[in-house]
Amino acid sequence: MDKVIITAAITGSRMMRDVAPCIPITPEEIAQSAIECWQAGASIVHIHVRDPKTGLGAQDLDLFRRVVDRIREKTDLILSLTTSGIPGRNLSIEDRLAPLQLKPELASFDAGSINLGGSVFINTPEFLDETAKKMKEAGVKPEIEVFDSGMLVTALRMRDQDKLDEPLHFQFVAGTPWGAPATPKSFLHLHEMMPASSTWSIIGIGRGYLAMAMMALIMGGHIRVGMEDNIYVSHGVLAKTNAELVERVVRICREYGRGVATPTEARQILGFKKR
Ligand code: ZN
């Protein structure tokens, strides 16, 4: 079994300080948190940015650039930049894809639309086609985010149409109140639909995060943790840093006997060519 690739999702675009008092907001805080996660054993960081004044999610290229430059200067982390925009605000395709200009190795590819809280996270067929095309042109691997089985069907159809290339890399998002639940049975169904050549990781949202991480650990997948997905480091105890969340799964992986991949090893597992 391959070593475990740990992705740290630093801040997301939704959680505010009233709920998550330690969540990184400014480009400096986001970059610093990513560096700490790398030191703790993460090999990928999933990056959103926030408006430093309001704390709200942003999709501003200059903010991304400040975060990315700092991380690249200090670490060999694999960058996975978000293209999700701000769910509910329906940004233009161009704005959502702006981070591709920074040539990350991965970028999120949300393979369909879904309700999220009081709003709809809209990913139209036109957006998916355009995003797949632009990622191919930029040499960025899509990290296919799957919130339910229909999104996996969509990704497979796009593979059949040569819009997405195998091996596919999936990020399963389990446990949102509007999509696939964070249960072993639900995940096993998704797992059996996936092509055998795929690489995959799981996000368990909220209280599902540790259970889903354990599914990935025993089944040969990879794990995403971080304050975008879950803000508790143990029952009722808020994480003070993202690194604490990484440290917890690193300890569990080591105890189980499956090593944690360095960024170099993660690049081999994901089949990235040297740039
Ligand atoms: Zn995200």
PDB file of N, CA and C in Angstrom, residues 39-141:
ATOM      1  N   GLN A  39       5.444  21.102   8.100  1.00  0.00           N
ATOM      2  CA  GLN A  39       6.359  20.627   9.148  1.00  0.00           C
ATOM      3  C   GLN A  39       5.745  19.453   9.920  1.00  0.00           C
ATOM      4  N   ALA A  40       4.416  19.445  10.013  1.00  0.00           N
ATOM      5  CA  ALA A  40       3.732  18.376  10.764  1.00  0.00           C
ATOM      6  C   ALA A  40       3.529  17.110   9.937  1.00  0.00           C
ATOM      7  N   GLY A  41       3.739  17.180   8.605  1.00  0.00           N
ATOM      8  CA  GLY A  41       3.618  15.963   7.794  1.00  0.00           C
ATOM      9  C   GLY A  41       2.682  16.050   6.602  1.00  0.00           C
ATOM     10  N   ALA A  42       2.052  17.200   6.377  1.00  0.00           N
ATOM     11  CA  ALA A  42       1.201  17.350   5.190  1.00  0.00           C
ATOM     12  C   ALA A  42       2.091  17.479   3.952  1.00  0.00           C
ATOM     13  N   SER A  43       1.625  16.925   2.833  1.00  0.00           N
ATOM     14  CA  SER A  43       2.388  17.111   1.595  1.00  0.00           C
ATOM     15  C   SER A  43       1.609  17.917   0.560  1.00  0.00           C
ATOM     16  N   ILE A  44       0.319  18.105   0.788  1.00  0.00           N
ATOM     17  CA  ILE A  44      -0.495  18.968  -0.081  1.00  0.00           C
ATOM     18  C   ILE A  44      -1.196  19.995   0.808  1.00  0.00           C
ATOM     19  N   VAL A  45      -1.280  21.228   0.325  1.00  0.00           N
ATOM     20  CA  VAL A  45      -2.163  22.184   1.005  1.00  0.00           C
ATOM     21  C   VAL A  45      -3.222  22.662   0.021  1.00  0.00           C
ATOM     22  N   HIS A  46      -4.461  22.658   0.499  1.00  0.00           N
ATOM     23  CA  HIS A  46      -5.601  23.121  -0.299  1.00  0.00           C
ATOM     24  C   HIS A  46      -5.882  24.565   0.134  1.00  0.00           C
ATOM     25  N   ILE A  47      -5.798  25.470  -0.836  1.00  0.00           N
ATOM     26  CA  ILE A  47      -5.787  26.897  -0.497  1.00  0.00           C
ATOM     27  C   ILE A  47      -7.015  27.643  -1.021  1.00  0.00           C
ATOM     28  N   HIS A  48      -7.698  28.305  -0.105  1.00  0.00           N
ATOM     29  CA  HIS A  48      -8.640  29.389  -0.409  1.00  0.00           C
ATOM     30  C   HIS A  48      -8.026  30.646   0.180  1.00  0.00           C
ATOM     31  N   VAL A  49      -8.521  31.808  -0.255  1.00  0.00           N
ATOM     32  CA  VAL A  49      -8.077  33.053   0.374  1.00  0.00           C
ATOM     33  C   VAL A  49      -9.284  33.819   0.895  1.00  0.00           C
ATOM     34  N   ARG A  50      -8.997  34.756   1.801  1.00  0.00           N
ATOM     35  CA  ARG A  50     -10.049  35.574   2.420  1.00  0.00           C
ATOM     36  C   ARG A  50      -9.713  37.048   2.219  1.00  0.00           C
ATOM     37  N   ASP A  51     -10.767  37.848   2.175  1.00  0.00           N
ATOM     38  CA  ASP A  51     -10.574  39.301   2.201  1.00  0.00           C
ATOM     39  C   ASP A  51     -10.035  39.649   3.592  1.00  0.00           C
ATOM     40  N   PRO A  52      -8.796  40.189   3.678  1.00  0.00           N
ATOM     41  CA  PRO A  52      -8.210  40.420   5.004  1.00  0.00           C
ATOM     42  C   PRO A  52      -9.041  41.382   5.856  1.00  0.00           C
ATOM     43  N   LYS A  53      -9.817  42.288   5.215  1.00  0.00           N
ATOM     44  CA  LYS A  53     -10.588  43.281   5.992  1.00  0.00           C
ATOM     45  C   LYS A  53     -11.863  42.685   6.576  1.00  0.00           C
ATOM     46  N   THR A  54     -12.571  41.894   5.758  1.00  0.00           N
ATOM     47  CA  THR A  54     -13.872  41.379   6.211  1.00  0.00           C
ATOM     48  C   THR A  54     -13.789  39.939   6.702  1.00  0.00           C
ATOM     49  N   GLY A  55     -12.747  39.224   6.298  1.00  0.00           N
ATOM     50  CA  GLY A  55     -12.646  37.800   6.640  1.00  0.00           C
ATOM     51  C   GLY A  55     -13.458  36.905   5.717  1.00  0.00           C
ATOM     52  N   LEU A  56     -14.237  37.517   4.805  1.00  0.00           N
ATOM     53  CA  LEU A  56     -15.070  36.709   3.906  1.00  0.00           C
ATOM     54  C   LEU A  56     -14.223  36.034   2.828  1.00  0.00           C
ATOM     55  N   GLY A  57     -14.712  34.925   2.315  1.00  0.00           N
ATOM     56  CA  GLY A  57     -14.021  34.239   1.226  1.00  0.00           C
ATOM     57  C   GLY A  57     -13.823  35.176   0.044  1.00  0.00           C
ATOM     58  N   ALA A  58     -12.697  35.013  -0.646  1.00  0.00           N
ATOM     59  CA  ALA A  58     -12.389  35.844  -1.810  1.00  0.00           C
ATOM     60  C   ALA A  58     -11.818  34.932  -2.889  1.00  0.00           C
ATOM     61  N   GLN A  59     -11.770  35.427  -4.118  1.00  0.00           N
ATOM     62  CA  GLN A  59     -11.163  34.622  -5.196  1.00  0.00           C
ATOM     63  C   GLN A  59     -10.232  35.553  -5.970  1.00  0.00           C
ATOM     64  N   ASP A  60      -9.441  36.335  -5.205  1.00  0.00           N
ATOM     65  CA  ASP A  60      -8.639  37.419  -5.751  1.00  0.00           C
ATOM     66  C   ASP A  60      -7.229  36.905  -6.064  1.00  0.00           C
ATOM     67  N   LEU A  61      -6.824  37.063  -7.300  1.00  0.00           N
ATOM     68  CA  LEU A  61      -5.541  36.487  -7.738  1.00  0.00           C
ATOM     69  C   LEU A  61      -4.364  37.019  -6.937  1.00  0.00           C
ATOM     70  N   ASP A  62      -4.380  38.308  -6.604  1.00  0.00           N
ATOM     71  CA  ASP A  62      -3.247  38.874  -5.850  1.00  0.00           C
ATOM     72  C   ASP A  62      -3.138  38.253  -4.461  1.00  0.00           C
ATOM     73  N   LEU A  63      -4.272  37.999  -3.830  1.00  0.00           N
ATOM     74  CA  LEU A  63      -4.235  37.332  -2.517  1.00  0.00           C
ATOM     75  C   LEU A  63      -3.676  35.919  -2.661  1.00  0.00           C
ATOM     76  N   PHE A  64      -4.127  35.203  -3.692  1.00  0.00           N
ATOM     77  CA  PHE A  64      -3.576  33.852  -3.929  1.00  0.00           C
ATOM     78  C   PHE A  64      -2.065  33.936  -4.149  1.00  0.00           C
ATOM     79  N   ARG A  65      -1.657  34.939  -4.930  1.00  0.00           N
ATOM     80  CA  ARG A  65      -0.239  35.034  -5.261  1.00  0.00           C
ATOM     81  C   ARG A  65       0.609  35.246  -3.994  1.00  0.00           C
ATOM     82  N   ARG A  66       0.107  36.069  -3.085  1.00  0.00           N
ATOM     83  CA  ARG A  66       0.866  36.314  -1.844  1.00  0.00           C
ATOM     84  C   ARG A  66       1.026  35.035  -1.034  1.00  0.00           C
ATOM     85  N   VAL A  67      -0.037  34.248  -0.978  1.00  0.00           N
ATOM     86  CA  VAL A  67       0.022  32.982  -0.225  1.00  0.00           C
ATOM     87  C   VAL A  67       0.953  31.991  -0.924  1.00  0.00           C
ATOM     88  N   VAL A  68       0.763  31.850  -2.232  1.00  0.00           N
ATOM     89  CA  VAL A  68       1.517  30.848  -3.009  1.00  0.00           C
ATOM     90  C   VAL A  68       3.013  31.171  -3.010  1.00  0.00           C
ATOM     91  N   ASP A  69       3.349  32.445  -3.200  1.00  0.00           N
ATOM     92  CA  ASP A  69       4.777  32.826  -3.231  1.00  0.00           C
ATOM     93  C   ASP A  69       5.453  32.464  -1.915  1.00  0.00           C
ATOM     94  N   ARG A  70       4.780  32.768  -0.828  1.00  0.00           N
ATOM     95  CA  ARG A  70       5.358  32.510   0.497  1.00  0.00           C
ATOM     96  C   ARG A  70       5.537  31.000   0.740  1.00  0.00           C
ATOM     97  N   ILE A  71       4.545  30.213   0.367  1.00  0.00           N
ATOM     98  CA  ILE A  71       4.629  28.757   0.571  1.00  0.00           C
ATOM     99  C   ILE A  71       5.736  28.173  -0.301  1.00  0.00           C
ATOM    100  N   ARG A  72       5.819  28.646  -1.537  1.00  0.00           N
ATOM    101  CA  ARG A  72       6.856  28.120  -2.446  1.00  0.00           C
ATOM    102  C   ARG A  72       8.251  28.497  -1.978  1.00  0.00           C
ATOM    103  N   GLU A  73       8.363  29.671  -1.355  1.00  0.00           N
ATOM    104  CA  GLU A  73       9.662  30.133  -0.872  1.00  0.00           C
ATOM    105  C   GLU A  73      10.154  29.242   0.278  1.00  0.00           C
ATOM    106  N   LYS A  74       9.222  28.775   1.117  1.00  0.00           N
ATOM    107  CA  LYS A  74       9.610  28.108   2.362  1.00  0.00           C
ATOM    108  C   LYS A  74       9.477  26.582   2.339  1.00  0.00           C
ATOM    109  N   THR A  75       8.737  26.010   1.379  1.00  0.00           N
ATOM    110  CA  THR A  75       8.438  24.568   1.437  1.00  0.00           C
ATOM    111  C   THR A  75       8.464  23.951   0.043  1.00  0.00           C
ATOM    112  N   ASP A  76       8.397  22.616   0.002  1.00  0.00           N
ATOM    113  CA  ASP A  76       8.209  21.915  -1.280  1.00  0.00           C
ATOM    114  C   ASP A  76       6.798  21.331  -1.370  1.00  0.00           C
ATOM    115  N   LEU A  77       5.848  21.961  -0.672  1.00  0.00           N
ATOM    116  CA  LEU A  77       4.462  21.491  -0.676  1.00  0.00           C
ATOM    117  C   LEU A  77       3.862  21.450  -2.082  1.00  0.00           C
ATOM    118  N   ILE A  78       2.980  20.494  -2.308  1.00  0.00           N
ATOM    119  CA  ILE A  78       2.132  20.481  -3.501  1.00  0.00           C
ATOM    120  C   ILE A  78       0.959  21.417  -3.224  1.00  0.00           C
ATOM    121  N   LEU A  79       0.684  22.304  -4.182  1.00  0.00           N
ATOM    122  CA  LEU A  79      -0.408  23.257  -3.987  1.00  0.00           C
ATOM    123  C   LEU A  79      -1.658  22.779  -4.714  1.00  0.00           C
ATOM    124  N   SER A  80      -2.777  22.807  -4.010  1.00  0.00           N
ATOM    125  CA  SER A  80      -4.080  22.554  -4.612  1.00  0.00           C
ATOM    126  C   SER A  80      -4.905  23.825  -4.397  1.00  0.00           C
ATOM    127  N   LEU A  81      -5.047  24.608  -5.457  1.00  0.00           N
ATOM    128  CA  LEU A  81      -5.765  25.885  -5.321  1.00  0.00           C
ATOM    129  C   LEU A  81      -7.233  25.679  -5.662  1.00  0.00           C
ATOM    130  N   THR A  82      -8.078  26.379  -4.956  1.00  0.00           N
ATOM    131  CA  THR A  82      -9.515  26.205  -5.184  1.00  0.00           C
ATOM    132  C   THR A  82      -9.971  26.935  -6.443  1.00  0.00           C
ATOM    133  N   THR A  83     -10.937  26.335  -7.125  1.00  0.00           N
ATOM    134  CA  THR A  83     -11.640  27.030  -8.213  1.00  0.00           C
ATOM    135  C   THR A  83     -13.119  27.164  -7.849  1.00  0.00           C
ATOM    136  N   SER A  84     -13.437  26.926  -6.565  1.00  0.00           N
ATOM    137  CA  SER A  84     -14.862  26.875  -6.222  1.00  0.00           C
ATOM    138  C   SER A  84     -15.489  28.258  -6.120  1.00  0.00           C
ATOM    139  N   GLY A  85     -14.640  29.306  -6.155  1.00  0.00           N
ATOM    140  CA  GLY A  85     -15.233  30.640  -6.006  1.00  0.00           C
ATOM    141  C   GLY A  85     -15.844  30.717  -4.627  1.00  0.00           C
ATOM    142  N   ILE A  86     -16.907  31.452  -4.498  1.00  0.00           N
ATOM    143  CA  ILE A  86     -17.574  31.529  -3.206  1.00  0.00           C
ATOM    144  C   ILE A  86     -18.974  30.974  -3.419  1.00  0.00           C
ATOM    145  N   PRO A  87     -19.255  29.749  -2.928  1.00  0.00           N
ATOM    146  CA  PRO A  87     -20.587  29.178  -3.145  1.00  0.00           C
ATOM    147  C   PRO A  87     -21.681  30.169  -2.730  1.00  0.00           C
ATOM    148  N   GLY A  88     -22.648  30.349  -3.621  1.00  0.00           N
ATOM    149  CA  GLY A  88     -23.731  31.289  -3.334  1.00  0.00           C
ATOM    150  C   GLY A  88     -23.513  32.635  -3.988  1.00  0.00           C
ATOM    151  N   ARG A  89     -22.229  32.980  -4.303  1.00  0.00           N
ATOM    152  CA  ARG A  89     -22.002  34.288  -4.925  1.00  0.00           C
ATOM    153  C   ARG A  89     -21.910  34.207  -6.448  1.00  0.00           C
ATOM    154  N   ASN A  90     -21.795  32.980  -6.969  1.00  0.00           N
ATOM    155  CA  ASN A  90     -21.840  32.766  -8.419  1.00  0.00           C
ATOM    156  C   ASN A  90     -20.899  33.684  -9.200  1.00  0.00           C
ATOM    157  N   LEU A  91     -19.623  33.567  -8.926  1.00  0.00           N
ATOM    158  CA  LEU A  91     -18.614  34.338  -9.645  1.00  0.00           C
ATOM    159  C   LEU A  91     -18.532  33.858 -11.095  1.00  0.00           C
ATOM    160  N   SER A  92     -17.917  34.688 -11.951  1.00  0.00           N
ATOM    161  CA  SER A  92     -17.763  34.296 -13.352  1.00  0.00           C
ATOM    162  C   SER A  92     -16.767  33.138 -13.450  1.00  0.00           C
ATOM    163  N   ILE A  93     -16.850  32.411 -14.560  1.00  0.00           N
ATOM    164  CA  ILE A  93     -15.919  31.301 -14.787  1.00  0.00           C
ATOM    165  C   ILE A  93     -14.489  31.841 -14.762  1.00  0.00           C
ATOM    166  N   GLU A  94     -14.288  32.961 -15.393  1.00  0.00           N
ATOM    167  CA  GLU A  94     -12.953  33.560 -15.464  1.00  0.00           C
ATOM    168  C   GLU A  94     -12.394  33.848 -14.065  1.00  0.00           C
ATOM    169  N   ASP A  95     -13.217  34.431 -13.208  1.00  0.00           N
ATOM    170  CA  ASP A  95     -12.755  34.717 -11.837  1.00  0.00           C
ATOM    171  C   ASP A  95     -12.442  33.428 -11.087  1.00  0.00           C
ATOM    172  N   ARG A  96     -13.293  32.431 -11.264  1.00  0.00           N
ATOM    173  CA  ARG A  96     -13.072  31.169 -10.541  1.00  0.00           C
ATOM    174  C   ARG A  96     -11.782  30.485 -10.979  1.00  0.00           C
ATOM    175  N   LEU A  97     -11.430  30.644 -12.255  1.00  0.00           N
ATOM    176  CA  LEU A  97     -10.244  29.936 -12.767  1.00  0.00           C
ATOM    177  C   LEU A  97      -8.961  30.767 -12.665  1.00  0.00           C
ATOM    178  N   ALA A  98      -9.054  31.978 -12.147  1.00  0.00           N
ATOM    179  CA  ALA A  98      -7.873  32.851 -12.060  1.00  0.00           C
ATOM    180  C   ALA A  98      -6.677  32.175 -11.372  1.00  0.00           C
ATOM    181  N   PRO A  99      -6.877  31.391 -10.298  1.00  0.00           N
ATOM    182  CA  PRO A  99      -5.713  30.789  -9.628  1.00  0.00           C
ATOM    183  C   PRO A  99      -4.897  29.841 -10.520  1.00  0.00           C
ATOM    184  N   LEU A 100      -5.485  29.372 -11.633  1.00  0.00           N
ATOM    185  CA  LEU A 100      -4.708  28.493 -12.529  1.00  0.00           C
ATOM    186  C   LEU A 100      -3.488  29.220 -13.092  1.00  0.00           C
ATOM    187  N   GLN A 101      -3.557  30.550 -13.137  1.00  0.00           N
ATOM    188  CA  GLN A 101      -2.415  31.327 -13.648  1.00  0.00           C
ATOM    189  C   GLN A 101      -1.168  31.116 -12.806  1.00  0.00           C
ATOM    190  N   LEU A 102      -1.351  30.690 -11.559  1.00  0.00           N
ATOM    191  CA  LEU A 102      -0.205  30.474 -10.675  1.00  0.00           C
ATOM    192  C   LEU A 102       0.383  29.058 -10.825  1.00  0.00           C
ATOM    193  N   LYS A 103      -0.156  28.291 -11.767  1.00  0.00           N
ATOM    194  CA  LYS A 103       0.367  26.958 -12.106  1.00  0.00           C
ATOM    195  C   LYS A 103       0.524  26.029 -10.898  1.00  0.00           C
ATOM    196  N   PRO A 104      -0.533  25.842 -10.134  1.00  0.00           N
ATOM    197  CA  PRO A 104      -0.455  24.830  -9.072  1.00  0.00           C
ATOM    198  C   PRO A 104      -0.394  23.448  -9.723  1.00  0.00           C
ATOM    199  N   GLU A 105       0.052  22.445  -8.974  1.00  0.00           N
ATOM    200  CA  GLU A 105       0.034  21.088  -9.530  1.00  0.00           C
ATOM    201  C   GLU A 105      -1.380  20.510  -9.522  1.00  0.00           C
ATOM    202  N   LEU A 106      -2.191  20.934  -8.562  1.00  0.00           N
ATOM    203  CA  LEU A 106      -3.579  20.485  -8.453  1.00  0.00           C
ATOM    204  C   LEU A 106      -4.500  21.699  -8.321  1.00  0.00           C
ATOM    205  N   ALA A 107      -5.735  21.530  -8.789  1.00  0.00           N
ATOM    206  CA  ALA A 107      -6.772  22.534  -8.488  1.00  0.00           C
ATOM    207  C   ALA A 107      -8.079  21.788  -8.322  1.00  0.00           C
ATOM    208  N   SER A 108      -8.943  22.325  -7.468  1.00  0.00           N
ATOM    209  CA  SER A 108     -10.200  21.620  -7.205  1.00  0.00           C
ATOM    210  C   SER A 108     -11.107  21.684  -8.436  1.00  0.00           C
ATOM    211  N   PHE A 109     -11.847  20.608  -8.634  1.00  0.00           N
ATOM    212  CA  PHE A 109     -12.765  20.471  -9.764  1.00  0.00           C
ATOM    213  C   PHE A 109     -14.053  19.883  -9.194  1.00  0.00           C
ATOM    214  N   ASP A 110     -15.034  20.754  -8.942  1.00  0.00           N
ATOM    215  CA  ASP A 110     -16.276  20.323  -8.283  1.00  0.00           C
ATOM    216  C   ASP A 110     -17.232  19.805  -9.339  1.00  0.00           C
ATOM    217  N   ALA A 111     -17.434  18.482  -9.338  1.00  0.00           N
ATOM    218  CA  ALA A 111     -18.032  17.810 -10.498  1.00  0.00           C
ATOM    219  C   ALA A 111     -19.553  17.847 -10.529  1.00  0.00           C
ATOM    220  N   GLY A 112     -20.151  18.939 -10.068  1.00  0.00           N
ATOM    221  CA  GLY A 112     -21.608  19.078 -10.131  1.00  0.00           C
ATOM    222  C   GLY A 112     -22.091  20.100  -9.129  1.00  0.00           C
ATOM    223  N   SER A 113     -23.377  20.365  -9.158  1.00  0.00           N
ATOM    224  CA  SER A 113     -23.972  21.375  -8.271  1.00  0.00           C
ATOM    225  C   SER A 113     -24.608  20.705  -7.062  1.00  0.00           C
ATOM    226  N   ILE A 114     -24.676  21.461  -5.965  1.00  0.00           N
ATOM    227  CA  ILE A 114     -25.253  20.900  -4.737  1.00  0.00           C
ATOM    228  C   ILE A 114     -25.704  22.043  -3.828  1.00  0.00           C
ATOM    229  N   ASN A 115     -26.740  21.812  -3.033  1.00  0.00           N
ATOM    230  CA  ASN A 115     -27.096  22.795  -2.009  1.00  0.00           C
ATOM    231  C   ASN A 115     -26.001  22.825  -0.952  1.00  0.00           C
ATOM    232  N   LEU A 116     -25.669  24.033  -0.475  1.00  0.00           N
ATOM    233  CA  LEU A 116     -24.703  24.173   0.633  1.00  0.00           C
ATOM    234  C   LEU A 116     -25.265  25.230   1.562  1.00  0.00           C
ATOM    235  N   GLY A 117     -25.699  24.837   2.746  1.00  0.00           N
ATOM    236  CA  GLY A 117     -26.330  25.794   3.644  1.00  0.00           C
ATOM    237  C   GLY A 117     -27.558  26.364   2.962  1.00  0.00           C
ATOM    238  N   GLY A 118     -27.705  27.670   3.013  1.00  0.00           N
ATOM    239  CA  GLY A 118     -28.873  28.298   2.408  1.00  0.00           C
ATOM    240  C   GLY A 118     -28.693  28.625   0.941  1.00  0.00           C
ATOM    241  N   SER A 119     -27.577  28.204   0.348  1.00  0.00           N
ATOM    242  CA  SER A 119     -27.338  28.587  -1.041  1.00  0.00           C
ATOM    243  C   SER A 119     -27.050  27.360  -1.895  1.00  0.00           C
ATOM    244  N   VAL A 120     -26.893  27.610  -3.185  1.00  0.00           N
ATOM    245  CA  VAL A 120     -26.599  26.525  -4.125  1.00  0.00           C
ATOM    246  C   VAL A 120     -25.178  26.716  -4.645  1.00  0.00           C
ATOM    247  N   PHE A 121     -24.388  25.672  -4.567  1.00  0.00           N
ATOM    248  CA  PHE A 121     -23.027  25.679  -5.105  1.00  0.00           C
ATOM    249  C   PHE A 121     -23.167  25.228  -6.559  1.00  0.00           C
ATOM    250  N   ILE A 122     -23.099  26.217  -7.463  1.00  0.00           N
ATOM    251  CA  ILE A 122     -23.450  25.958  -8.864  1.00  0.00           C
ATOM    252  C   ILE A 122     -22.197  25.626  -9.679  1.00  0.00           C
ATOM    253  N   ASN A 123     -22.209  24.460 -10.294  1.00  0.00           N
ATOM    254  CA  ASN A 123     -21.141  24.050 -11.211  1.00  0.00           C
ATOM    255  C   ASN A 123     -21.812  23.524 -12.470  1.00  0.00           C
ATOM    256  N   THR A 124     -22.085  24.446 -13.402  1.00  0.00           N
ATOM    257  CA  THR A 124     -22.854  24.100 -14.604  1.00  0.00           C
ATOM    258  C   THR A 124     -22.023  23.219 -15.532  1.00  0.00           C
ATOM    259  N   PRO A 125     -22.681  22.503 -16.446  1.00  0.00           N
ATOM    260  CA  PRO A 125     -21.929  21.742 -17.457  1.00  0.00           C
ATOM    261  C   PRO A 125     -20.934  22.636 -18.205  1.00  0.00           C
ATOM    262  N   GLU A 126     -21.333  23.875 -18.495  1.00  0.00           N
ATOM    263  CA  GLU A 126     -20.435  24.799 -19.196  1.00  0.00           C
ATOM    264  C   GLU A 126     -19.181  25.080 -18.339  1.00  0.00           C
ATOM    265  N   PHE A 127     -19.391  25.301 -17.050  1.00  0.00           N
ATOM    266  CA  PHE A 127     -18.252  25.539 -16.155  1.00  0.00           C
ATOM    267  C   PHE A 127     -17.328  24.317 -16.119  1.00  0.00           C
ATOM    268  N   LEU A 128     -17.905  23.127 -16.023  1.00  0.00           N
ATOM    269  CA  LEU A 128     -17.083  21.908 -15.936  1.00  0.00           C
ATOM    270  C   LEU A 128     -16.266  21.713 -17.212  1.00  0.00           C
ATOM    271  N   ASP A 129     -16.897  21.912 -18.367  1.00  0.00           N
ATOM    272  CA  ASP A 129     -16.170  21.750 -19.639  1.00  0.00           C
ATOM    273  C   ASP A 129     -15.025  22.751 -19.742  1.00  0.00           C
ATOM    274  N   GLU A 130     -15.336  23.996 -19.392  1.00  0.00           N
ATOM    275  CA  GLU A 130     -14.328  25.062 -19.509  1.00  0.00           C
ATOM    276  C   GLU A 130     -13.173  24.825 -18.523  1.00  0.00           C
ATOM    277  N   THR A 131     -13.533  24.396 -17.312  1.00  0.00           N
ATOM    278  CA  THR A 131     -12.510  24.158 -16.289  1.00  0.00           C
ATOM    279  C   THR A 131     -11.608  22.994 -16.694  1.00  0.00           C
ATOM    280  N   ALA A 132     -12.205  21.918 -17.194  1.00  0.00           N
ATOM    281  CA  ALA A 132     -11.400  20.761 -17.623  1.00  0.00           C
ATOM    282  C   ALA A 132     -10.444  21.177 -18.738  1.00  0.00           C
ATOM    283  N   LYS A 133     -10.954  21.980 -19.657  1.00  0.00           N
ATOM    284  CA  LYS A 133     -10.133  22.420 -20.801  1.00  0.00           C
ATOM    285  C   LYS A 133      -8.976  23.303 -20.333  1.00  0.00           C
ATOM    286  N   LYS A 134      -9.291  24.273 -19.481  1.00  0.00           N
ATOM    287  CA  LYS A 134      -8.264  25.212 -19.018  1.00  0.00           C
ATOM    288  C   LYS A 134      -7.219  24.498 -18.150  1.00  0.00           C
ATOM    289  N   MET A 135      -7.643  23.524 -17.364  1.00  0.00           N
ATOM    290  CA  MET A 135      -6.680  22.794 -16.532  1.00  0.00           C
ATOM    291  C   MET A 135      -5.749  21.969 -17.404  1.00  0.00           C
ATOM    292  N   LYS A 136      -6.311  21.357 -18.434  1.00  0.00           N
ATOM    293  CA  LYS A 136      -5.482  20.579 -19.355  1.00  0.00           C
ATOM    294  C   LYS A 136      -4.441  21.486 -20.007  1.00  0.00           C
ATOM    295  N   GLU A 137      -4.873  22.637 -20.474  1.00  0.00           N
ATOM    296  CA  GLU A 137      -3.949  23.583 -21.131  1.00  0.00           C
ATOM    297  C   GLU A 137      -2.854  24.047 -20.178  1.00  0.00           C
ATOM    298  N   ALA A 138      -3.217  24.241 -18.904  1.00  0.00           N
ATOM    299  CA  ALA A 138      -2.259  24.774 -17.924  1.00  0.00           C
ATOM    300  C   ALA A 138      -1.400  23.668 -17.295  1.00  0.00           C
ATOM    301  N   GLY A 139      -1.679  22.399 -17.613  1.00  0.00           N
ATOM    302  CA  GLY A 139      -0.926  21.302 -16.995  1.00  0.00           C
ATOM    303  C   GLY A 139      -1.238  21.136 -15.514  1.00  0.00           C
ATOM    304  N   VAL A 140      -2.467  21.468 -15.130  1.00  0.00           N
ATOM    305  CA  VAL A 140      -2.901  21.357 -13.727  1.00  0.00           C
ATOM    306  C   VAL A 140      -3.804  20.126 -13.612  1.00  0.00           C
ATOM    307  N   LYS A 141      -3.515  19.246 -12.655  1.00  0.00           N
ATOM    308  CA  LYS A 141      -4.343  18.044 -12.508  1.00  0.00           C
ATOM    309  C   LYS A 141      -5.621  18.384 -11.740  1.00  0.00           C
TER     310      LYS A 141
END
